[in-house]
Amino acid sequence: MAVTLKFRDPINVKEKIAMQGESIAGFSRRIKVNYSLMIEYLNGKKFPSPPTAKKIADGLSVKIIDIFFA
């Protein structure tokens, strides 16, 4: 069974991306996560693997636990 993580508050994540002066597309490119997948993660349709969750957290300069439920 693969471990996946769910955003605690996707709106907060979108706000954090915006506060960095980035679009979701630009953020996705910078952290090397497929834009379509990033949108599905933010909409709760799919859930990122731990390595992808780390890329997202690192891109936002936060800890994984700050933005994800296990």
JSON list of C-alpha atoms in Angstrom, two decimals:
[
{"chain": "A", "resi": 1, "resn": "MET", "atom": "CA", "xyz": [0.00, 0.00, 0.00]},
{"chain": "A", "resi": 2, "resn": "ALA", "atom": "CA", "xyz": [1.43, 3.35, -1.05]},
{"chain": "A", "resi": 3, "resn": "VAL", "atom": "CA", "xyz": [1.38, 6.23, 1.40]},
{"chain": "A", "resi": 4, "resn": "THR", "atom": "CA", "xyz": [-0.27, 9.39, 0.11]},
{"chain": "A", "resi": 5, "resn": "LEU", "atom": "CA", "xyz": [-0.85, 12.72, 1.77]},
{"chain": "A", "resi": 6, "resn": "LYS", "atom": "CA", "xyz": [-3.81, 15.12, 1.66]},
{"chain": "A", "resi": 7, "resn": "PHE", "atom": "CA", "xyz": [-3.62, 18.91, 1.94]},
{"chain": "A", "resi": 8, "resn": "ARG", "atom": "CA", "xyz": [-4.90, 20.24, 5.26]},
{"chain": "A", "resi": 9, "resn": "ASP", "atom": "CA", "xyz": [-6.19, 23.42, 3.60]},
{"chain": "A", "resi": 10, "resn": "PRO", "atom": "CA", "xyz": [-5.79, 23.67, -0.18]},
{"chain": "A", "resi": 11, "resn": "ILE", "atom": "CA", "xyz": [-6.92, 27.31, -0.18]},
{"chain": "A", "resi": 12, "resn": "ASN", "atom": "CA", "xyz": [-4.10, 28.16, 2.22]},
{"chain": "A", "resi": 13, "resn": "VAL", "atom": "CA", "xyz": [-1.62, 26.45, -0.12]},
{"chain": "A", "resi": 14, "resn": "LYS", "atom": "CA", "xyz": [-2.96, 28.48, -3.06]},
{"chain": "A", "resi": 15, "resn": "GLU", "atom": "CA", "xyz": [-2.57, 31.64, -0.97]},
{"chain": "A", "resi": 16, "resn": "LYS", "atom": "CA", "xyz": [1.01, 30.73, -0.05]},
{"chain": "A", "resi": 17, "resn": "ILE", "atom": "CA", "xyz": [1.83, 30.22, -3.73]},
{"chain": "A", "resi": 18, "resn": "ALA", "atom": "CA", "xyz": [0.26, 33.60, -4.59]},
{"chain": "A", "resi": 19, "resn": "MET", "atom": "CA", "xyz": [2.10, 35.33, -1.72]},
{"chain": "A", "resi": 20, "resn": "GLN", "atom": "CA", "xyz": [5.35, 34.18, -3.31]},
{"chain": "A", "resi": 21, "resn": "GLY", "atom": "CA", "xyz": [4.27, 36.03, -6.44]},
{"chain": "A", "resi": 22, "resn": "GLU", "atom": "CA", "xyz": [3.74, 32.86, -8.45]},
{"chain": "A", "resi": 23, "resn": "SER", "atom": "CA", "xyz": [0.90, 31.27, -10.34]},
{"chain": "A", "resi": 24, "resn": "ILE", "atom": "CA", "xyz": [0.11, 27.61, -9.74]},
{"chain": "A", "resi": 25, "resn": "ALA", "atom": "CA", "xyz": [1.56, 26.86, -13.19]},
{"chain": "A", "resi": 26, "resn": "GLY", "atom": "CA", "xyz": [4.79, 28.73, -12.43]},
{"chain": "A", "resi": 27, "resn": "PHE", "atom": "CA", "xyz": [5.10, 27.11, -9.01]},
{"chain": "A", "resi": 28, "resn": "SER", "atom": "CA", "xyz": [4.54, 23.66, -10.55]},
{"chain": "A", "resi": 29, "resn": "ARG", "atom": "CA", "xyz": [7.24, 24.29, -13.14]},
{"chain": "A", "resi": 30, "resn": "ARG", "atom": "CA", "xyz": [9.70, 25.53, -10.51]},
{"chain": "A", "resi": 31, "resn": "ILE", "atom": "CA", "xyz": [9.28, 22.50, -8.24]},
{"chain": "A", "resi": 32, "resn": "LYS", "atom": "CA", "xyz": [9.05, 20.09, -11.20]},
{"chain": "A", "resi": 33, "resn": "VAL", "atom": "CA", "xyz": [5.56, 18.77, -10.49]},
{"chain": "A", "resi": 34, "resn": "ASN", "atom": "CA", "xyz": [3.15, 18.31, -13.39]},
{"chain": "A", "resi": 35, "resn": "TYR", "atom": "CA", "xyz": [0.68, 21.22, -13.47]},
{"chain": "A", "resi": 36, "resn": "SER", "atom": "CA", "xyz": [-2.36, 18.98, -14.12]},
{"chain": "A", "resi": 37, "resn": "LEU", "atom": "CA", "xyz": [-1.44, 16.78, -11.16]},
{"chain": "A", "resi": 38, "resn": "MET", "atom": "CA", "xyz": [-0.88, 19.83, -8.95]},
{"chain": "A", "resi": 39, "resn": "ILE", "atom": "CA", "xyz": [-4.39, 21.05, -9.76]},
{"chain": "A", "resi": 40, "resn": "GLU", "atom": "CA", "xyz": [-5.82, 17.60, -8.95]},
{"chain": "A", "resi": 41, "resn": "TYR", "atom": "CA", "xyz": [-3.91, 17.60, -5.63]},
{"chain": "A", "resi": 42, "resn": "LEU", "atom": "CA", "xyz": [-5.29, 21.05, -4.78]},
{"chain": "A", "resi": 43, "resn": "ASN", "atom": "CA", "xyz": [-8.82, 19.97, -5.73]},
{"chain": "A", "resi": 44, "resn": "GLY", "atom": "CA", "xyz": [-8.60, 16.78, -3.62]},
{"chain": "A", "resi": 45, "resn": "LYS", "atom": "CA", "xyz": [-9.05, 14.47, -6.61]},
{"chain": "A", "resi": 46, "resn": "LYS", "atom": "CA", "xyz": [-5.59, 12.92, -6.26]},
{"chain": "A", "resi": 47, "resn": "PHE", "atom": "CA", "xyz": [-3.07, 12.81, -3.45]},
{"chain": "A", "resi": 48, "resn": "PRO", "atom": "CA", "xyz": [0.70, 13.31, -3.74]},
{"chain": "A", "resi": 49, "resn": "SER", "atom": "CA", "xyz": [3.25, 10.71, -2.76]},
{"chain": "A", "resi": 50, "resn": "PRO", "atom": "CA", "xyz": [5.65, 11.63, 0.07]},
{"chain": "A", "resi": 51, "resn": "PRO", "atom": "CA", "xyz": [8.47, 12.66, -2.34]},
{"chain": "A", "resi": 52, "resn": "THR", "atom": "CA", "xyz": [6.07, 14.94, -4.25]},
{"chain": "A", "resi": 53, "resn": "ALA", "atom": "CA", "xyz": [4.67, 16.33, -0.98]},
{"chain": "A", "resi": 54, "resn": "LYS", "atom": "CA", "xyz": [8.26, 17.16, 0.03]},
{"chain": "A", "resi": 55, "resn": "LYS", "atom": "CA", "xyz": [8.80, 19.05, -3.24]},
{"chain": "A", "resi": 56, "resn": "ILE", "atom": "CA", "xyz": [5.64, 21.05, -2.60]},
{"chain": "A", "resi": 57, "resn": "ALA", "atom": "CA", "xyz": [6.53, 21.79, 1.03]},
{"chain": "A", "resi": 58, "resn": "ASP", "atom": "CA", "xyz": [10.11, 22.73, 0.13]},
{"chain": "A", "resi": 59, "resn": "GLY", "atom": "CA", "xyz": [8.80, 24.99, -2.64]},
{"chain": "A", "resi": 60, "resn": "LEU", "atom": "CA", "xyz": [6.69, 26.80, -0.04]},
{"chain": "A", "resi": 61, "resn": "SER", "atom": "CA", "xyz": [9.49, 26.79, 2.57]},
{"chain": "A", "resi": 62, "resn": "VAL", "atom": "CA", "xyz": [7.35, 24.89, 5.08]},
{"chain": "A", "resi": 63, "resn": "LYS", "atom": "CA", "xyz": [7.45, 21.45, 6.70]},
{"chain": "A", "resi": 64, "resn": "ILE", "atom": "CA", "xyz": [5.33, 18.65, 5.23]},
{"chain": "A", "resi": 65, "resn": "ILE", "atom": "CA", "xyz": [3.33, 18.39, 8.47]},
{"chain": "A", "resi": 66, "resn": "ASP", "atom": "CA", "xyz": [2.36, 22.07, 8.17]},
{"chain": "A", "resi": 67, "resn": "ILE", "atom": "CA", "xyz": [0.34, 21.55, 4.98]},
{"chain": "A", "resi": 68, "resn": "PHE", "atom": "CA", "xyz": [-0.50, 17.83, 4.80]},
{"chain": "A", "resi": 69, "resn": "PHE", "atom": "CA", "xyz": [-2.48, 15.20, 6.72]},
{"chain": "A", "resi": 70, "resn": "ALA", "atom": "CA", "xyz": [-1.00, 11.72, 6.64]}
]
